[in-house]
Coordinates of N, CA and C and ligand atoms in Angstrom, one line a residue:
M1 N 84.4 99.2 108.0 CA 83.5 98.9 106.9 C 83.7 99.1 105.6
I2 N 83.4 97.7 104.6 CA 84.3 97.6 102.9 C 82.8 97.6 102.2
T3 N 82.9 98.2 101.5 CA 81.4 98.7 100.5 C 82.2 98.4 99.0
D4 N 81.0 98.2 98.2 CA 80.8 97.8 97.0 C 81.7 99.0 96.6
L5 N 81.4 100.2 96.1 CA 82.7 101.5 95.6 C 83.8 100.7 96.2
D6 N 84.2 100.6 97.3 CA 85.9 100.3 98.3 C 86.2 99.5 97.2
L7 N 85.5 98.6 97.0 CA 86.2 97.3 96.6 C 86.1 96.9 94.8
K8 N 85.9 97.8 94.4 CA 85.8 98.6 92.9 C 86.9 99.8 93.0
Y9 N 87.5 100.3 93.6 CA 89.1 101.1 94.1 C 90.0 100.4 94.8
L10 N 89.6 99.1 95.3 CA 91.2 98.1 95.5 C 90.9 97.3 94.2
Q11 N 90.6 97.0 93.6 CA 90.5 96.2 92.5 C 91.6 97.2 91.9
R12 N 90.5 98.2 91.8 CA 91.8 99.7 90.5 C 93.7 99.4 90.9
C13 N 93.5 99.0 92.6 CA 94.7 99.2 93.1 C 95.8 97.9 92.9
V14 N 94.6 96.8 93.0 CA 95.8 95.5 92.6 C 95.8 95.5 91.3
D15 N 95.3 96.1 90.2 CA 95.4 96.5 88.3 C 96.4 97.4 88.6
L16 N 97.0 98.4 89.4 CA 98.4 98.8 89.2 C 99.2 98.0 89.7
A17 N 98.3 97.6 90.6 CA 100.0 96.3 91.1 C 100.5 95.9 90.7
Q18 N 99.6 94.9 89.5 CA 99.7 94.6 88.3 C 100.3 95.1 87.3
V19 N 100.6 95.6 86.6 CA 101.4 96.8 86.4 C 102.4 97.2 86.3
A20 N 103.2 98.0 87.7 CA 104.5 98.0 88.7 C 104.5 96.0 88.3
L21 N 104.3 94.7 88.6 CA 105.4 93.8 88.5 C 105.7 94.0 86.5
E22 N 104.5 93.9 85.9 CA 105.4 93.5 84.3 C 105.8 95.3 84.2
N23 N 106.5 96.2 84.6 CA 108.0 96.6 84.4 C 108.7 96.7 85.3
G24 N 109.1 95.3 85.8 CA 109.9 95.3 86.9 C 109.9 95.8 88.5
D25 N 108.8 96.3 88.8 CA 108.8 96.6 90.0 C 107.6 95.9 90.5
E26 N 107.6 96.3 91.9 CA 106.9 95.6 93.1 C 105.8 95.1 93.4
P27 N 104.7 94.3 93.3 CA 103.6 94.7 93.0 C 102.9 95.4 94.0
F28 N 102.7 96.3 93.9 CA 102.0 97.3 95.1 C 101.3 98.7 93.8
G29 N 100.0 98.5 94.3 CA 99.6 100.1 93.7 C 98.6 100.4 94.7
S30 N 98.4 101.8 94.1 CA 97.2 102.7 95.6 C 96.9 103.9 94.6
L31 N 95.5 104.4 95.2 CA 94.7 105.6 94.6 C 94.2 106.2 96.0
L32 N 94.2 107.6 95.3 CA 93.7 109.1 96.0 C 92.7 108.9 95.8
V33 N 91.3 109.0 96.9 CA 89.8 109.2 96.6 C 89.8 110.3 97.2
A34 N 88.9 111.4 96.2 CA 88.2 112.6 96.7 C 87.0 111.9 97.6
P35 N 86.5 113.0 99.1 CA 84.7 112.9 99.2 C 83.6 112.3 98.2
N36 N 83.8 113.0 97.5 CA 83.1 113.0 96.3 C 83.0 111.9 95.0
G37 N 83.9 110.4 95.6 CA 84.4 109.2 94.6 C 85.1 109.5 93.5
D38 N 85.7 110.8 93.1 CA 86.6 111.1 92.1 C 87.9 111.0 92.6
I39 N 88.8 110.3 91.8 CA 90.2 109.6 92.4 C 91.0 111.0 91.5
L40 N 91.9 111.1 92.3 CA 92.8 112.9 92.8 C 93.6 111.8 91.8
A41 N 94.1 111.0 92.6 CA 95.5 110.3 91.8 C 96.0 109.4 92.4
E42 N 96.8 108.6 91.1 CA 97.1 106.8 91.2 C 98.4 107.0 90.9
D43 N 99.0 105.9 91.6 CA 100.2 105.2 91.3 C 100.7 103.9 91.2
Y44 N 102.3 103.7 91.5 CA 102.4 102.1 91.4 C 103.8 101.8 92.1
N45 N 104.2 101.1 92.7 CA 105.6 101.0 92.8 C 106.3 101.2 91.5
H46 N 107.6 102.3 91.8 CA 108.3 102.5 90.9 C 110.3 102.4 91.8
V47 N 110.7 101.0 92.1 CA 111.7 101.2 92.9 C 112.7 100.3 92.2
S48 N 112.4 99.7 90.7 CA 113.4 99.5 89.8 C 114.9 100.0 89.5
G49 N 114.3 101.5 90.0 CA 115.3 101.7 89.3 C 116.1 102.1 90.8
G50 N 116.3 101.9 91.7 CA 117.2 101.1 92.8 C 117.1 102.0 93.9
D51 N 115.9 103.1 93.9 CA 115.5 104.2 95.0 C 114.4 103.4 95.6
H52 N 114.5 102.9 96.5 CA 113.7 101.8 97.3 C 112.5 103.3 98.5
T53 N 112.6 103.5 98.3 CA 111.4 104.8 98.9 C 110.3 105.3 98.1
Q54 N 110.6 104.4 96.4 CA 109.4 105.0 95.3 C 108.2 104.2 95.8
H55 N 107.6 104.0 96.9 CA 106.7 103.1 96.6 C 105.4 104.3 96.6
P56 N 103.9 104.3 95.8 CA 102.8 104.7 95.7 C 102.3 105.3 96.8
E57 N 102.8 104.8 98.0 CA 101.6 105.9 99.2 C 102.4 107.1 99.4
F58 N 103.9 107.0 99.2 CA 103.9 108.3 99.8 C 104.5 108.9 98.6
A59 N 104.2 108.2 97.2 CA 103.8 109.2 96.2 C 102.4 110.1 96.2
L60 N 101.8 109.5 97.2 CA 100.5 110.0 96.8 C 100.5 111.3 97.6
A61 N 101.2 110.6 98.8 CA 100.6 111.5 100.3 C 101.7 113.0 99.9
R62 N 102.4 113.0 99.1 CA 103.4 114.0 98.6 C 102.6 115.1 97.2
W63 N 102.1 114.3 96.5 CA 101.1 114.9 95.5 C 99.7 115.4 96.7
A64 N 98.8 114.7 97.2 CA 98.8 115.1 98.4 C 98.6 117.0 98.6
A65 N 99.6 116.8 99.5 CA 100.6 118.0 100.4 C 100.8 118.6 99.1
N66 N 101.2 118.8 97.6 CA 101.1 119.3 96.9 C 99.6 120.3 96.5
H67 N 98.6 119.4 95.9 CA 97.3 119.0 95.3 C 96.1 120.4 96.3
M68 N 96.7 119.4 97.6 CA 94.9 119.8 98.5 C 95.6 120.4 99.5
L69 N 94.6 121.0 99.7 CA 94.5 121.9 101.1 C 94.1 120.8 102.1
P70 N 94.4 121.2 103.9 CA 94.7 120.5 104.6 C 93.3 120.0 105.4
E71 N 92.4 121.0 105.3 CA 90.7 120.2 105.1 C 90.2 118.9 104.0
E72 N 91.2 119.2 103.2 CA 90.7 119.1 102.0 C 91.2 116.9 101.8
R73 N 92.7 117.0 102.7 CA 93.1 116.0 102.7 C 92.6 114.9 103.7
I74 N 91.8 115.3 105.2 CA 92.0 114.6 106.1 C 90.1 114.0 105.4
K75 N 89.5 114.5 104.9 CA 88.2 113.9 104.1 C 88.7 112.7 103.3
A76 N 89.4 113.4 102.1 CA 90.7 112.1 101.3 C 90.3 110.4 101.9
T77 N 90.7 109.7 100.8 CA 90.6 108.2 101.2 C 91.7 107.8 100.9
V78 N 92.7 106.9 101.0 CA 93.7 106.2 100.4 C 93.3 104.6 100.2
Y79 N 93.2 104.0 99.0 CA 93.3 103.2 98.9 C 94.8 102.2 98.6
T80 N 94.7 100.9 98.6 CA 95.9 100.5 98.2 C 95.6 98.4 98.3
S81 N 96.6 98.3 97.5 CA 97.3 96.5 97.4 C 97.3 96.1 98.8
G82 N 98.4 96.7 99.2 CA 98.7 96.0 100.3 C 99.1 97.1 101.2
E83 N 99.1 96.9 102.6 CA 99.1 97.8 103.7 C 100.2 98.3 104.0
H84 N 100.2 100.1 104.0 CA 101.6 100.9 104.0 C 102.6 100.5 105.3
C85 N 103.9 100.7 104.3 CA 104.6 100.3 104.6 C 104.7 101.2 106.3
P86 N 106.2 101.4 107.3 CA 105.7 102.1 108.0 C 106.8 103.6 107.7
M87 N 107.2 104.0 106.5 CA 107.6 105.0 106.0 C 106.4 105.7 105.2
C88 N 105.9 105.2 104.4 CA 104.2 105.7 104.2 C 103.5 105.7 104.7
A89 N 103.4 104.8 106.1 CA 102.4 105.3 107.1 C 102.7 106.6 107.7
A90 N 103.5 107.0 108.0 CA 104.5 108.1 108.6 C 103.9 109.4 107.5
A91 N 104.3 109.4 106.1 CA 104.1 110.1 105.2 C 102.3 110.6 105.1
H92 N 101.4 109.5 105.3 CA 100.2 109.6 105.1 C 99.9 110.7 106.6
G93 N 100.6 110.2 108.2 CA 100.3 110.6 108.6 C 100.9 112.2 108.7
W94 N 101.9 112.9 108.4 CA 102.4 114.2 108.3 C 101.7 114.8 107.3
V95 N 101.1 114.6 106.7 CA 100.4 115.2 105.1 C 99.3 114.8 105.9
G96 N 98.5 114.2 106.6 CA 97.2 114.7 107.0 C 95.8 114.0 106.3
L97 N 96.6 112.9 105.9 CA 95.3 112.0 104.9 C 94.6 111.8 106.3
G98 N 93.1 111.2 105.5 CA 92.0 110.1 106.2 C 92.3 109.2 106.6
R99 N 91.1 108.3 106.1 CA 91.0 106.5 105.9 C 91.7 106.4 105.0
I100 N 92.2 104.9 105.4 CA 93.3 104.0 104.6 C 92.0 102.8 104.4
V101 N 92.3 102.0 103.2 CA 91.3 101.1 103.0 C 92.5 100.0 102.3
Y102 N 92.8 99.1 102.9 CA 93.8 98.1 101.7 C 93.2 97.0 101.2
A103 N 94.1 95.9 100.3 CA 93.4 94.9 100.0 C 94.3 93.1 100.7
S104 N 95.0 93.9 101.5 CA 96.3 93.0 101.8 C 96.5 93.3 102.9
F105 N 97.4 93.2 103.8 CA 98.1 93.6 105.5 C 99.1 92.7 105.8
S106 N 100.4 93.8 106.2 CA 101.3 93.6 106.3 C 101.8 92.0 107.0
A107 N 101.2 92.2 107.4 CA 100.9 90.5 108.5 C 101.2 89.0 107.6
Q108 N 100.5 89.3 106.0 CA 99.9 88.8 105.5 C 101.4 88.4 104.6
L109 N 101.7 89.6 104.1 CA 103.2 90.0 102.9 C 104.3 89.1 103.9
V110 N 104.1 89.3 105.6 CA 105.8 88.4 105.7 C 105.5 86.9 106.4
Q111 N 104.1 86.8 106.0 CA 103.6 85.4 105.7 C 104.0 84.7 104.4
W112 N 103.4 86.0 103.4 CA 103.8 85.2 102.2 C 105.0 85.2 101.6
F113 N 106.1 85.5 102.4 CA 107.9 86.1 102.2 C 108.2 84.9 103.2
N114 N 107.4 84.2 103.6 CA 108.4 82.9 104.5 C 108.3 81.8 103.8
E115 N 106.9 82.1 103.7 CA 106.2 80.3 102.7 C 106.9 80.5 101.5
M116 N 108.2 81.7 101.0 CA 108.5 81.6 100.1 C 109.8 81.4 100.1
D117 N 110.7 81.6 101.3 CA 111.8 81.8 101.6 C 112.6 83.1 101.3
V118 N 111.8 83.9 101.4 CA 111.8 85.1 100.4 C 112.5 85.4 102.3
A119 N 113.5 86.6 102.3 CA 114.0 86.9 103.1 C 112.8 88.2 103.7
P120 N 113.7 88.4 104.8 CA 112.4 89.7 105.0 C 112.8 91.4 105.0
T121 N 112.2 92.2 104.8 CA 113.0 93.2 104.7 C 113.1 94.3 105.4
R122 N 114.3 95.0 105.4 CA 115.0 95.7 106.0 C 114.6 96.5 107.1
V123 N 113.6 97.1 106.6 CA 112.4 97.6 107.3 C 111.0 97.0 107.2
R124 N 110.7 97.3 109.1 CA 110.0 96.3 109.4 C 108.6 96.2 109.2
N125 N 108.0 95.2 108.9 CA 106.4 95.5 108.4 C 105.2 95.7 110.2
L126 N 105.3 96.6 109.8 CA 104.5 97.2 111.1 C 102.8 97.5 111.1
P127 N 101.7 97.2 111.5 CA 100.8 98.0 111.7 C 100.4 99.3 111.5
I128 N 100.0 100.2 110.4 CA 99.2 101.1 110.2 C 99.2 102.1 111.7
E129 N 98.7 101.3 112.2 CA 98.3 101.9 114.0 C 99.7 102.4 114.7
E130 N 100.2 101.7 114.3 CA 101.9 101.6 115.3 C 102.4 102.7 115.3
A131 N 102.2 103.4 113.4 CA 103.6 104.3 112.7 C 102.0 105.4 113.5
I132 N 101.0 105.5 113.0 CA 100.2 106.8 113.3 C 99.2 106.7 114.2
R133 N 98.6 107.2 114.5 CA 97.9 108.0 115.3 C 96.6 108.0 114.9
D134 N 95.9 108.3 115.1 CA 93.9 108.6 115.1 C 93.3 108.5 113.7
V135 N 93.7 107.1 113.0 CA 93.5 106.4 111.2 C 92.4 106.0 111.5
V136 N 92.2 106.1 110.6 CA 90.4 104.6 110.1 C 91.3 104.0 108.9
V137 N 91.1 102.1 109.9 CA 91.7 101.6 108.5 C 90.7 100.6 108.3
D138 N 91.0 100.2 107.1 CA 89.5 99.3 106.8 C 90.8 98.4 105.7
G139 N 90.0 97.1 106.5 CA 91.0 96.0 105.3 C 91.5 94.7 106.1
P140 N 91.8 93.3 105.8 CA 91.7 93.5 104.4 C 90.5 92.3 103.5
V141 N 91.2 92.2 102.5 CA 89.8 91.6 101.1 C 90.0 90.4 101.2
P142 N 89.4 89.6 101.4 CA 90.3 88.3 100.9 C 90.6 87.7 99.6
E143 N 89.5 87.9 98.8 CA 89.4 87.7 97.7 C 90.8 88.5 96.9
L144 N 90.8 89.6 97.3 CA 91.6 90.7 96.6 C 93.4 90.4 96.8
A145 N 93.3 90.3 98.4 CA 94.5 89.5 99.5 C 95.2 88.9 98.2
E146 N 94.0 87.5 98.5 CA 94.7 86.2 96.7 C 95.0 86.8 95.7
Q147 N 94.5 87.9 94.6 CA 95.4 88.0 94.2 C 96.5 88.9 93.9
V148 N 96.8 89.5 94.9 CA 97.9 90.4 96.1 C 98.9 89.3 95.8
R149 N 98.4 88.1 96.6 CA 99.5 87.0 96.8 C 100.4 86.3 95.7
V150 N 99.2 86.2 94.4 CA 99.4 85.5 93.8 C 100.5 86.6 92.7
L151 N 100.5 88.0 92.9 CA 101.7 88.6 92.1 C 102.7 88.4 93.0
H152 N 102.7 88.5 94.0 CA 103.9 88.5 95.0 C 104.7 87.1 94.9
R153 N 103.9 86.3 94.4 CA 104.2 85.0 93.6 C 104.8 84.6 92.7
K154 N 104.5 85.6 91.9 CA 105.1 85.9 90.5 C 106.6 86.5 90.6
M155 N 106.6 87.6 91.6 CA 107.6 88.2 91.5 C 108.8 87.4 92.4
H156 N 108.6 86.5 92.4 CA 109.1 85.8 93.1 C 109.7 84.1 92.4
G157 N 109.1 84.4 91.2 CA 109.4 83.3 90.2 C 108.6 81.8 91.2
R158 N 107.6 81.5 92.0 CA 107.5 81.0 92.2 C 105.8 80.3 91.3
L159 N 105.7 81.4 90.3 CA 104.3 80.5 89.4 C 104.9 80.9 88.2
Ligands
LIG201 ZN1 105.5 102.2 101.4

């Protein structure tokens, strides 16, 4: 279930995705939120330098590993503009983070790429639950997913 507070955090993720796009990166943004609602860390995509592992969800998983105890990580929530790729889902699982909430999901991204005649990425777009076990996942949120779709269309010169 998605709450009003979840929507606020997801909107921040979409705003971060916009910042990424403005910086020449891919439009993805994410937050790591403590059980009390504090935003512990946030990041956006940084692949324009040529390292295509520079995804925000991966960065947040490593931040959590370096700054949080395991019992804190499992209670933390990761919000993200687009569902984790398998690399980031695995990092989330290995680090032992908790709930994931996304604005748009991977199958939507595949559909948007198809609509724009953009080739699929080499890494498959799998649901998070196919990469890791025992994870609570909520999303998508249609109105925010539409904002994310617009960012991807801009990235590919379709708007
Ligand atoms: Zn990723």
